[in-house]
Short mmCIF file of C-alpha atoms in Angstrom, two decimals:
data_model
loop_
_atom_site.label_atom_id
_atom_site.label_comp_id
_atom_site.label_asym_id
_atom_site.label_seq_id
_atom_site.Cartn_x
_atom_site.Cartn_y
_atom_site.Cartn_z
CA UNK A 1 143.31 -59.41 61.91
CA UNK A 2 144.98 -56.15 60.74
CA UNK A 3 147.25 -54.14 63.02
CA UNK A 4 145.67 -50.70 63.17
CA UNK A 5 147.17 -47.25 63.43
CA UNK A 6 146.23 -45.91 66.88
CA UNK A 7 145.81 -42.34 65.74
CA UNK A 8 143.62 -42.98 62.68
CA UNK A 9 142.20 -46.41 63.16
CA UNK A 10 143.41 -47.48 59.66
CA UNK A 11 145.33 -50.62 58.76
CA UNK A 12 149.08 -49.94 58.93
CA UNK A 13 149.81 -50.96 55.32
CA UNK A 14 146.96 -48.72 54.08
CA UNK A 15 148.24 -45.74 56.09
CA UNK A 16 151.70 -46.27 54.63
CA UNK A 17 150.26 -46.46 51.12
CA UNK A 18 148.42 -43.15 51.59
CA UNK A 19 151.59 -41.51 52.90
CA UNK A 20 153.57 -42.65 49.86
CA UNK A 21 150.83 -41.35 47.55
CA UNK A 22 150.84 -37.93 49.23
CA UNK A 23 154.65 -37.82 48.99
CA UNK A 24 154.50 -38.57 45.24
CA UNK A 25 151.91 -35.87 44.64
CA UNK A 26 153.94 -33.37 46.68
CA UNK A 27 157.08 -34.20 44.67
CA UNK A 28 155.15 -33.81 41.40
CA UNK A 29 153.75 -30.47 42.55
CA UNK A 30 157.26 -29.28 43.46
CA UNK A 31 158.64 -30.36 40.06
CA UNK A 32 155.75 -28.64 38.28
CA UNK A 33 156.35 -25.42 40.25
CA UNK A 34 160.05 -25.50 39.38
CA UNK A 35 159.32 -26.09 35.70
CA UNK A 36 156.81 -23.22 35.63
CA UNK A 37 159.32 -20.95 37.35
CA UNK A 38 162.04 -21.86 34.86
CA UNK A 39 159.70 -21.26 31.92
CA UNK A 40 158.87 -17.84 33.37
CA UNK A 41 162.60 -17.08 33.43
CA UNK A 42 162.84 -18.21 29.80
CA UNK A 43 160.14 -15.74 28.76
CA UNK A 44 161.60 -12.94 30.89
CA UNK A 45 165.12 -13.31 29.49
CA UNK A 46 163.80 -13.67 25.94
CA UNK A 47 161.79 -10.45 26.22
CA UNK A 48 164.92 -8.66 27.46
CA UNK A 49 166.96 -9.91 24.50
CA UNK A 50 169.11 -12.30 26.58
CA UNK A 51 168.65 -15.33 24.33
CA UNK A 52 171.59 -17.30 25.78
CA UNK A 53 170.15 -17.20 29.29
CA UNK A 54 166.71 -17.98 27.90
CA UNK A 55 168.16 -21.02 26.14
CA UNK A 56 169.96 -22.10 29.34
CA UNK A 57 166.79 -22.10 31.44
CA UNK A 58 164.80 -23.70 28.61
CA UNK A 59 167.24 -26.63 28.51
CA UNK A 60 167.27 -26.82 32.30
CA UNK A 61 163.45 -26.79 32.57
CA UNK A 62 163.04 -29.35 29.81
CA UNK A 63 165.61 -31.68 31.36
CA UNK A 64 163.95 -31.32 34.76
CA UNK A 65 160.54 -32.19 33.34
CA UNK A 66 161.85 -35.19 31.37
CA UNK A 67 163.98 -36.70 34.13
CA UNK A 68 161.30 -36.42 36.84
CA UNK A 69 158.36 -37.64 34.71
CA UNK A 70 159.82 -40.69 32.95
CA UNK A 71 160.15 -43.85 35.01
CA UNK A 72 163.01 -45.12 32.82
CA UNK A 73 165.15 -42.18 34.00
CA UNK A 74 164.41 -42.64 37.69
CA UNK A 75 168.03 -43.47 38.55
CA UNK A 76 169.17 -40.14 37.06
CA UNK A 77 167.04 -38.12 39.49
CA UNK A 78 169.60 -38.47 42.24
CA UNK A 79 172.46 -36.96 40.24
CA UNK A 80 170.35 -34.38 38.38
CA UNK A 81 170.90 -31.57 40.95
CA UNK A 82 174.67 -32.03 40.70
CA UNK A 83 174.61 -32.14 36.90
CA UNK A 84 172.32 -29.09 36.75
CA UNK A 85 174.62 -27.15 39.08
CA UNK A 86 177.62 -28.15 36.97
CA UNK A 87 175.85 -26.96 33.84
CA UNK A 88 174.70 -23.63 35.29
CA UNK A 89 177.80 -22.65 37.24
CA UNK A 90 180.62 -24.26 35.26
CA UNK A 91 179.76 -25.30 31.71
CA UNK A 92 177.52 -22.34 30.82
CA UNK A 93 180.00 -19.68 32.06
CA UNK A 94 182.75 -21.40 30.04
CA UNK A 95 180.65 -21.42 26.89
CA UNK A 96 179.53 -17.83 27.48
CA UNK A 97 183.11 -16.67 28.02
CA UNK A 98 184.28 -18.58 24.94
CA UNK A 99 181.55 -16.90 22.87
CA UNK A 100 182.45 -13.42 24.13
CA UNK A 101 186.09 -13.98 23.13
CA UNK A 102 185.01 -13.87 19.46
CA UNK A 103 183.28 -10.48 19.83
CA UNK A 104 184.22 -6.85 20.49
CA UNK A 105 182.12 -6.82 23.67
CA UNK A 106 183.33 -3.91 25.85
CA UNK A 107 182.09 -0.86 27.71
CA UNK A 108 181.95 0.95 24.34
CA UNK A 109 180.15 -1.96 22.64
CA UNK A 110 177.68 -2.98 25.28
CA UNK A 111 174.18 -2.20 24.00
CA UNK A 112 172.30 -3.80 21.14
CA UNK A 113 172.19 -1.96 17.82
CA UNK A 114 168.52 -1.08 18.37
CA UNK A 115 169.26 0.48 21.75
CA UNK A 116 172.24 2.38 20.35
CA UNK A 117 170.07 3.76 17.56
CA UNK A 118 167.34 4.74 20.05
CA UNK A 119 169.88 6.43 22.31
CA UNK A 120 171.31 8.49 19.45
CA UNK A 121 167.84 9.47 18.23
CA UNK A 122 166.99 10.71 21.73
CA UNK A 123 169.90 13.18 21.76
CA UNK A 124 169.15 16.87 21.41
CA UNK A 125 171.15 20.04 20.94
CA UNK A 126 170.56 23.69 21.65
CA UNK A 127 169.85 26.00 18.75
CA UNK A 128 172.47 28.72 18.70
CA UNK A 129 171.43 32.34 19.30
CA UNK A 130 167.96 31.48 20.49
CA UNK A 131 168.35 31.30 24.26
CA UNK A 132 165.87 32.90 26.65
CA UNK A 133 166.80 34.15 30.08
CA UNK A 134 164.14 33.43 32.68
CA UNK A 135 163.02 34.45 36.12
CA UNK A 136 160.43 33.12 38.52
CA UNK A 137 157.79 35.37 40.12
CA UNK A 138 155.51 34.25 42.92
CA UNK A 139 151.73 34.61 42.59
CA UNK A 140 150.14 33.42 45.79
CA UNK A 141 151.12 29.77 46.27
CA UNK A 142 152.01 29.39 42.57
CA UNK A 143 154.86 30.70 40.44
CA UNK A 144 154.84 32.43 37.06
CA UNK A 145 157.74 31.91 34.64
CA UNK A 146 158.93 34.95 32.68
CA UNK A 147 161.15 34.54 29.57
CA UNK A 148 163.08 37.18 27.63
CA UNK A 149 165.15 36.53 24.50
CA UNK A 150 168.91 37.11 24.72
CA UNK A 151 171.23 38.18 21.96
CA UNK A 152 168.44 39.83 19.99
CA UNK A 153 166.82 43.26 19.94
CA UNK A 154 166.18 44.94 23.26
CA UNK A 155 163.43 47.26 24.36
CA UNK A 156 159.99 46.95 22.75
CA UNK A 157 161.28 44.63 20.00
CA UNK A 158 162.53 41.96 22.38
CA UNK A 159 160.69 38.65 22.52
CA UNK A 160 159.10 38.10 25.90
CA UNK A 161 156.87 35.29 27.09
CA UNK A 162 155.12 34.44 30.29
CA UNK A 163 153.63 31.19 31.50
CA UNK A 164 150.41 30.59 33.38
CA UNK A 165 150.80 30.14 37.16
CA UNK A 166 152.68 26.91 37.83
CA UNK A 167 152.81 24.49 40.74
CA UNK A 168 156.52 23.65 41.05
CA UNK A 169 155.77 20.79 43.43
CA UNK A 170 154.79 18.84 40.31
CA UNK A 171 158.00 17.34 38.86
CA UNK A 172 156.38 15.35 36.05
CA UNK A 173 157.21 16.12 32.43
CA UNK A 174 154.49 18.39 30.94
CA UNK A 175 153.91 20.74 28.01
CA UNK A 176 152.95 24.31 28.93
CA UNK A 177 151.91 26.98 26.48
CA UNK A 178 153.47 30.44 26.96
CA UNK A 179 152.04 33.75 25.75
CA UNK A 180 153.72 36.99 24.61
CA UNK A 181 154.26 39.52 27.39
CA UNK A 182 154.95 43.26 27.36
CA UNK A 183 156.96 43.34 30.55
CA UNK A 184 158.02 41.25 33.51
CA UNK A 185 155.54 40.56 36.32
CA UNK A 186 155.42 43.13 39.08
CA UNK A 187 156.44 40.70 41.81
CA UNK A 188 160.11 40.45 42.70
CA UNK A 189 161.94 37.48 41.06
CA UNK A 190 162.83 34.55 43.27
CA UNK A 191 166.37 34.25 44.55
CA UNK A 192 168.83 31.83 42.91
CA UNK A 193 168.67 29.38 45.81
CA UNK A 194 164.91 29.04 45.22
CA UNK A 195 165.51 28.52 41.49
CA UNK A 196 168.01 25.76 42.31
CA UNK A 197 165.47 24.15 44.66
CA UNK A 198 162.88 24.16 41.85
CA UNK A 199 165.29 22.83 39.20
CA UNK A 200 163.71 19.36 39.12
CA UNK A 201 160.30 20.77 38.24
CA UNK A 202 161.74 23.25 35.72
CA UNK A 203 163.61 20.48 33.89
CA UNK A 204 160.31 18.68 33.35
CA UNK A 205 158.71 21.69 31.60
CA UNK A 206 158.30 21.84 27.84
CA UNK A 207 157.35 25.44 27.02
CA UNK A 208 155.61 25.92 23.68
CA UNK A 209 155.47 29.39 22.09
CA UNK A 210 152.55 30.52 19.88
CA UNK A 211 154.80 29.80 16.84
CA UNK A 212 155.17 26.16 17.98
CA UNK A 213 158.77 26.51 19.19
CA UNK A 214 159.50 24.17 22.09
CA UNK A 215 161.78 25.47 24.85
CA UNK A 216 163.56 23.36 27.48
CA UNK A 217 165.71 24.29 30.43
CA UNK A 218 169.36 24.47 29.30
CA UNK A 219 170.91 25.91 32.47
CA UNK A 220 170.11 27.56 35.75
CA UNK A 221 169.40 30.83 33.94
CA UNK A 222 168.21 29.83 30.47
CA UNK A 223 165.52 28.08 28.45
CA UNK A 224 166.36 27.36 24.81
CA UNK A 225 164.99 25.49 21.79
CA UNK A 226 166.29 21.91 22.06
CA UNK A 227 166.21 20.20 18.67
CA UNK A 228 166.54 16.49 17.89
CA UNK A 229 170.11 16.06 16.71
CA UNK A 230 169.77 12.90 14.64
CA UNK A 231 167.19 11.99 12.00
CA UNK A 232 166.60 8.37 10.96
CA UNK A 233 166.70 7.56 7.23
CA UNK A 234 165.17 4.68 5.34
CA UNK A 235 168.53 3.07 4.51
CA UNK A 236 169.37 2.70 8.22
CA UNK A 237 171.75 5.66 8.39
CA UNK A 238 171.33 8.71 10.65
CA UNK A 239 171.59 12.34 9.60
CA UNK A 240 173.33 14.69 12.04
CA UNK A 241 171.43 17.96 11.84
CA UNK A 242 173.88 19.92 13.96
CA UNK A 243 177.06 18.99 12.08
CA UNK A 244 175.39 18.31 8.69
CA UNK A 245 176.80 14.83 8.16
CA UNK A 246 175.61 11.25 7.69
CA UNK A 247 176.25 8.40 10.13
CA UNK A 248 176.40 4.93 8.58
CA UNK A 249 176.22 1.73 10.68
CA UNK A 250 179.38 -0.35 10.24
CA UNK A 251 178.68 -3.99 11.08
CA UNK A 252 182.38 -4.86 11.00
CA UNK A 253 183.31 -2.74 14.01
CA UNK A 254 179.90 -2.20 15.65
CA UNK A 255 179.77 1.62 15.46
CA UNK A 256 178.06 4.37 13.51
CA UNK A 257 180.74 5.95 11.32
CA UNK A 258 180.76 9.46 9.81
CA UNK A 259 181.81 10.33 6.27
CA UNK A 260 185.34 11.17 7.44
CA UNK A 261 185.77 7.88 9.37
CA UNK A 262 184.97 9.09 12.90
CA UNK A 263 183.25 6.50 15.09
CA UNK A 264 180.32 7.59 17.25
CA UNK A 265 179.94 5.97 20.65
CA UNK A 266 178.26 3.96 21.99
CA UNK A 267 178.51 0.92 19.76
CA UNK A 268 177.10 -2.59 19.76
CA UNK A 269 178.70 -6.06 19.98
CA UNK A 270 179.63 -7.75 16.71
CA UNK A 271 181.56 -10.90 15.84
CA UNK A 272 185.25 -10.22 15.20
CA UNK A 273 186.44 -13.78 14.67
CA UNK A 274 189.93 -14.46 15.96
CA UNK A 275 190.87 -10.78 16.28
CA UNK A 276 191.13 -10.90 20.08
CA UNK A 277 193.40 -13.97 19.96
CA UNK A 278 195.44 -12.38 17.19
CA UNK A 279 195.90 -9.18 19.20
CA UNK A 280 197.37 -11.13 22.10
CA UNK A 281 200.28 -12.33 19.96
CA UNK A 282 200.42 -9.74 17.14
CA UNK A 283 199.97 -6.39 18.91
CA UNK A 284 203.40 -5.52 20.43
CA UNK A 285 201.78 -3.37 23.14
CA UNK A 286 199.80 -6.43 24.29
CA UNK A 287 202.19 -9.24 23.34
CA UNK A 288 205.10 -7.92 25.41
CA UNK A 289 203.19 -7.54 28.71
CA UNK A 290 201.26 -10.76 28.08
CA UNK A 291 204.39 -12.86 27.55
CA UNK A 292 206.06 -11.25 30.56
CA UNK A 293 203.04 -12.01 32.75
CA UNK A 294 202.76 -15.49 31.22
CA UNK A 295 206.36 -16.37 32.16
CA UNK A 296 205.97 -14.88 35.64
CA UNK A 297 202.76 -16.85 36.21
CA UNK A 298 204.51 -20.15 35.49
CA UNK A 299 207.53 -19.10 37.55
CA UNK A 300 205.37 -18.00 40.47
CA UNK A 301 203.32 -21.22 40.52
CA UNK A 302 206.38 -23.44 40.07
CA UNK A 303 208.56 -21.70 42.65
CA UNK A 304 205.70 -21.61 45.14
CA UNK A 305 205.23 -25.38 44.84
CA UNK A 306 209.00 -25.92 45.11
CA UNK A 307 209.45 -23.71 48.18
CA UNK A 308 206.36 -24.95 50.03
CA UNK A 309 207.32 -28.56 49.30
CA UNK A 310 210.87 -28.01 50.52
CA UNK A 311 209.77 -26.32 53.75
CA UNK A 312 206.91 -28.73 54.39
CA UNK A 313 209.03 -31.82 53.64
CA UNK A 314 211.93 -30.77 55.88
CA UNK A 315 209.63 -29.87 58.76
CA UNK A 316 207.67 -33.12 58.36
CA UNK A 317 210.90 -35.11 58.42
CA UNK A 318 212.03 -33.30 61.57
CA UNK A 319 208.70 -33.97 63.26
CA UNK A 320 209.26 -37.71 62.68
CA UNK A 321 212.57 -37.62 64.55
CA UNK A 322 212.31 -39.99 67.51
CA UNK A 323 214.55 -37.90 69.76
CA UNK A 324 212.44 -34.76 69.30
CA UNK A 325 210.28 -33.99 72.33
CA UNK A 326 207.10 -31.93 72.33
CA UNK A 327 206.10 -33.03 68.82
CA UNK A 328 202.44 -32.24 69.43
CA UNK A 329 203.23 -28.63 70.36
CA UNK A 330 205.51 -28.13 67.35
CA UNK A 331 202.99 -29.76 65.04
CA UNK A 332 200.22 -27.45 66.27
CA UNK A 333 202.35 -24.32 65.91
CA UNK A 334 203.54 -25.23 62.41
CA UNK A 335 200.03 -25.97 61.14
CA UNK A 336 198.57 -22.85 62.75
CA UNK A 337 199.10 -20.60 59.64
CA UNK A 338 196.80 -22.97 57.74
CA UNK A 339 193.98 -22.27 60.21
CA UNK A 340 194.16 -18.47 59.85
CA UNK A 341 192.07 -17.13 56.90
CA UNK A 342 194.38 -16.25 54.02
CA UNK A 343 193.06 -12.72 53.52
CA UNK A 344 193.89 -11.85 57.16
CA UNK A 345 197.45 -13.17 56.83
CA UNK A 346 197.95 -11.35 53.53
CA UNK A 347 196.84 -8.00 54.95
CA UNK A 348 199.10 -8.50 57.98
CA UNK A 349 202.06 -9.18 55.69
CA UNK A 350 201.15 -6.12 53.62
CA UNK A 351 201.54 -4.00 56.72
CA UNK A 352 204.75 -5.75 57.76
CA UNK A 353 206.35 -5.11 54.35
CA UNK A 354 205.33 -1.44 54.32
CA UNK A 355 208.29 0.48 52.93
CA UNK A 356 208.12 3.28 55.49
CA UNK A 357 206.56 1.87 58.65
CA UNK A 358 206.70 -1.93 58.24
CA UNK A 359 208.44 -4.17 60.75
CA UNK A 360 210.47 -5.92 58.04
CA UNK A 361 212.17 -2.71 56.93
CA UNK A 362 212.65 -1.59 60.53
CA UNK A 363 214.60 -4.78 61.26
CA UNK A 364 216.62 -4.58 58.02
CA UNK A 365 217.38 -0.92 58.66
CA UNK A 366 218.55 -1.66 62.19
CA UNK A 367 220.74 -4.61 61.13
CA UNK A 368 222.06 -3.61 57.70
CA UNK A 369 221.00 0.00 57.20
CA UNK A 370 218.76 -0.79 54.18
CA UNK A 371 215.08 -0.17 53.51
CA UNK A 372 214.05 -2.17 50.42
CA UNK A 373 211.25 -0.80 48.24
CA UNK A 374 209.08 -3.90 48.34
CA UNK A 375 206.11 -2.45 46.44
CA UNK A 376 207.88 -0.32 43.80
CA UNK A 377 210.76 -2.53 42.69
CA UNK A 378 209.48 -5.35 40.39
CA UNK A 379 211.92 -8.03 41.60
CA UNK A 380 211.48 -7.19 45.26
CA UNK A 381 207.70 -7.23 44.84
CA UNK A 382 207.91 -10.69 43.27
CA UNK A 383 210.20 -11.88 46.05
CA UNK A 384 207.72 -10.60 48.62
CA UNK A 385 204.91 -12.52 46.91
CA UNK A 386 206.91 -15.76 47.00
CA UNK A 387 207.79 -15.28 50.68
CA UNK A 388 204.19 -14.64 51.67
CA UNK A 389 202.81 -17.46 49.54
CA UNK A 390 205.37 -19.90 50.93
CA UNK A 391 204.23 -19.00 54.45
CA UNK A 392 200.60 -19.54 53.45
CA UNK A 393 201.21 -22.82 51.58
CA UNK A 394 203.79 -24.79 53.54
CA UNK A 395 201.33 -26.15 56.19
CA UNK A 396 199.41 -27.94 53.41
CA UNK A 397 202.60 -29.62 52.21
CA UNK A 398 203.55 -30.37 55.81
CA UNK A 399 200.31 -32.27 56.38
CA UNK A 400 200.71 -34.24 53.13
CA UNK A 401 204.31 -35.17 53.82
CA UNK A 402 203.59 -36.17 57.42
CA UNK A 403 200.88 -38.55 56.30
CA UNK A 404 203.02 -40.10 53.56
CA UNK A 405 206.10 -40.42 55.76
CA UNK A 406 204.11 -42.25 58.42
CA UNK A 407 203.07 -44.82 55.82
CA UNK A 408 206.70 -45.80 55.07
CA UNK A 409 207.58 -49.16 56.69
CA UNK A 410 209.96 -48.77 59.62
CA UNK A 411 211.88 -51.84 58.48
CA UNK A 412 213.51 -49.76 55.73
CA UNK A 413 214.99 -47.32 58.22
CA UNK A 414 216.20 -50.16 60.43
CA UNK A 415 217.89 -51.82 57.46
CA UNK A 416 219.48 -48.50 56.56
CA UNK A 417 220.81 -48.12 60.11
CA UNK A 418 222.38 -51.59 59.89
CA UNK A 419 224.15 -50.53 56.67
CA UNK A 420 225.42 -47.38 58.39
CA UNK A 421 222.97 -44.92 56.81
CA UNK A 422 222.51 -41.60 58.56
CA UNK A 423 219.58 -39.13 58.70
CA UNK A 424 220.49 -37.45 55.38
CA UNK A 425 220.82 -40.81 53.66
CA UNK A 426 217.42 -41.88 54.95
CA UNK A 427 215.94 -38.55 53.90
CA UNK A 428 217.14 -38.57 50.29
CA UNK A 429 217.43 -42.30 49.59
CA UNK A 430 214.32 -43.64 51.33
CA UNK A 431 211.84 -40.98 52.41
CA UNK A 432 211.88 -38.64 49.39
CA UNK A 433 211.80 -41.35 46.63
CA UNK A 434 208.92 -43.17 48.34
CA UNK A 435 206.68 -40.15 48.83
CA UNK A 436 207.40 -38.19 45.67
CA UNK A 437 205.35 -40.45 43.37
CA UNK A 438 202.06 -40.34 45.34
CA UNK A 439 202.75 -36.64 46.00
CA UNK A 440 203.12 -35.71 42.30
CA UNK A 441 199.37 -35.37 41.48
CA UNK A 442 198.91 -33.18 44.56
CA UNK A 443 201.85 -31.02 43.50
CA UNK A 444 200.25 -30.53 40.09
CA UNK A 445 196.97 -29.58 41.79
CA UNK A 446 198.88 -27.08 43.96
CA UNK A 447 200.54 -25.69 40.82
CA UNK A 448 197.13 -25.23 39.16
CA UNK A 449 195.78 -23.50 42.28
CA UNK A 450 198.68 -21.04 42.46
CA UNK A 451 198.47 -20.50 38.71
CA UNK A 452 195.13 -18.76 39.43
CA UNK A 453 195.97 -17.31 42.86
CA UNK A 454 193.98 -14.11 42.38
CA UNK A 455 193.42 -13.30 46.07
CA UNK A 456 197.13 -12.98 46.91
CA UNK A 457 197.83 -10.60 44.02
CA UNK A 458 194.69 -8.51 44.55
CA UNK A 459 195.24 -8.01 48.29
CA UNK A 460 199.03 -7.71 48.46
CA UNK A 461 200.26 -5.82 45.37
CA UNK A 462 197.25 -5.26 43.12
CA UNK A 463 199.53 -6.25 40.22
CA UNK A 464 201.82 -3.23 40.76
CA UNK A 465 204.30 -1.91 39.83
CA UNK A 466 202.91 -1.31 36.35
CA UNK A 467 204.58 -2.41 33.12
CA UNK A 468 205.50 0.74 31.22
CA UNK A 469 204.32 1.05 27.63
CA UNK A 470 201.48 -1.48 27.93
CA UNK A 471 198.26 -0.56 26.14
CA UNK A 472 196.26 -2.55 28.69
CA UNK A 473 196.50 -2.37 32.50
CA UNK A 474 199.37 -4.77 33.25
CA UNK A 475 201.69 -5.06 36.24
CA UNK A 476 204.97 -6.85 36.85
CA UNK A 477 203.41 -8.90 39.67
CA UNK A 478 200.18 -9.68 37.80
CA UNK A 479 199.29 -13.29 37.15
CA UNK A 480 197.28 -14.12 34.06
CA UNK A 481 194.09 -14.26 36.13
CA UNK A 482 194.61 -10.82 37.71
CA UNK A 483 195.72 -9.42 34.34
CA UNK A 484 192.46 -10.66 32.82
CA UNK A 485 190.45 -9.15 35.67
CA UNK A 486 192.10 -5.75 35.22
CA UNK A 487 191.43 -5.75 31.48
CA UNK A 488 187.79 -6.63 32.03
CA UNK A 489 186.94 -4.43 35.00
CA UNK A 490 189.64 -1.82 35.61
CA UNK A 491 190.64 -0.68 32.13
CA UNK A 492 188.96 2.50 30.89
CA UNK A 493 187.70 0.55 27.88
CA UNK A 494 186.72 -2.58 29.82
CA UNK A 495 187.57 -4.88 26.92
CA UNK A 496 185.54 -7.96 27.85
CA UNK A 497 186.25 -9.67 24.52
CA UNK A 498 190.04 -9.54 24.97
CA UNK A 499 189.71 -10.57 28.62
CA UNK A 500 187.52 -13.52 27.60
CA UNK A 501 190.15 -14.62 25.06
CA UNK A 502 192.86 -14.61 27.75
CA UNK A 503 190.50 -16.40 30.15
CA UNK A 504 189.95 -19.09 27.50
CA UNK A 505 193.69 -19.59 27.18
CA UNK A 506 193.96 -19.87 30.98
CA UNK A 507 191.20 -22.49 30.97
CA UNK A 508 193.01 -24.53 28.33
CA UNK A 509 196.24 -24.41 30.34
CA UNK A 510 194.53 -25.42 33.60
CA UNK A 511 192.52 -28.12 31.80
CA UNK A 512 195.79 -29.51 30.41
CA UNK A 513 197.26 -29.58 33.91
CA UNK A 514 194.14 -31.35 35.19
CA UNK A 515 194.39 -34.01 32.47
CA UNK A 516 198.05 -34.49 33.32
CA UNK A 517 197.08 -34.85 36.96
CA UNK A 518 194.50 -37.49 36.10
CA UNK A 519 197.02 -39.38 33.97
CA UNK A 520 199.57 -39.36 36.75
CA UNK A 521 196.87 -40.51 39.15
CA UNK A 522 196.08 -43.34 36.71
CA UNK A 523 192.45 -42.27 36.38
CA UNK A 524 190.79 -43.30 33.14
CA UNK A 525 189.27 -40.38 31.21
#
């Protein structure tokens, strides 16, 4: 006799079988919905010209469909989300950045060549000596536009036009025919404030004279013939009607270039090979600041690790002292800076080091009569960064050293006491040699973290004071990561290609440190 399910009256094994079937169909429906969504993203990015993103989601959707439909790949389903996240958020940005480093991608070379050409062809210019002054005259609930030529004959020979009654509540672009007029309408013209209020509707008007001349609003008091400035030619060049010159597309630099060598912005991205990497080391205005920031980055990361290790190790050794009472209280107080969010501590220190009102200068002024310029002197600014970063980082080293010291056998200290060893002997002959080897990979990881410590620089100094003579935004307290950020997002040119080249170099350095860390940790790669 079968054991039945009380709620449905079905055999238990049959109910379980139906539940598993429904779960499989639900999982298949979810996978199908995800694949369809990813394919929609592929089409959307492809239509917008973003072929790299389209390729990314195509690969992701295909992999999703293959892994979750083939039984032979069932074991890979559990790690697929992690691998997909790694590909989308780590590998793809690295490849994308690496690709940009071989281009002139910047704020001046941002659009595609087709969009640049369309933007230039949409530009207009005002024909000289053909402006019409205008006034607005109310007719009931509508308004009539009256135009009179300026700079030409006056009196009966002047060109005058009037429009049909207009509804200025309509702000859509529209073509309106105007007719010759003998004189202005009898109604008083509207005041300037009313003209300003109707500017949106007036800008949408395209007034066409009986001769076919099109007039557009060119100011708060004028309509004028607005002519297309550029004319497309069959060979791909553009003719500048206003300046009577030819613009030729230069695929080497990604700009339209005039006969006399002038480049017309905007431009479009083109491949420049190793030019960005060459500029880093060949251009003296970039090489000097780059090497200075490069050396400071290594010094900052190395000194931070050294100082935090020294403070953390000494405090950890003191907390292991048997005669010390209240260890729990001291341990809590010393680890407390680690619990406070870093950005809060950094902003507090920024206020404390304020050159005019900060507590640090108030104390130094009271004791020694000095008020150091922490934010304007390069060496003092660097010293301030090391002090603040040591305060933020020593609790981490303290925790590591405490754990490693507690793992040292007590027999070694007892044997040292028998031989007459004191606290300093135990510290440098037993404790430090035994913990330094397992601590080395963690020190390298801390070095790599501080190598890219963007938050500290951005919140405390912003990279200032600036390096004089640099052609890119560079500061004496900048790290390579903050230097790259400023080139990409704060420079007037926003040179993404150069920033991507520096970011690639940073990645290679950090990757080398990671491999060294793995080797020291004896992890096979």
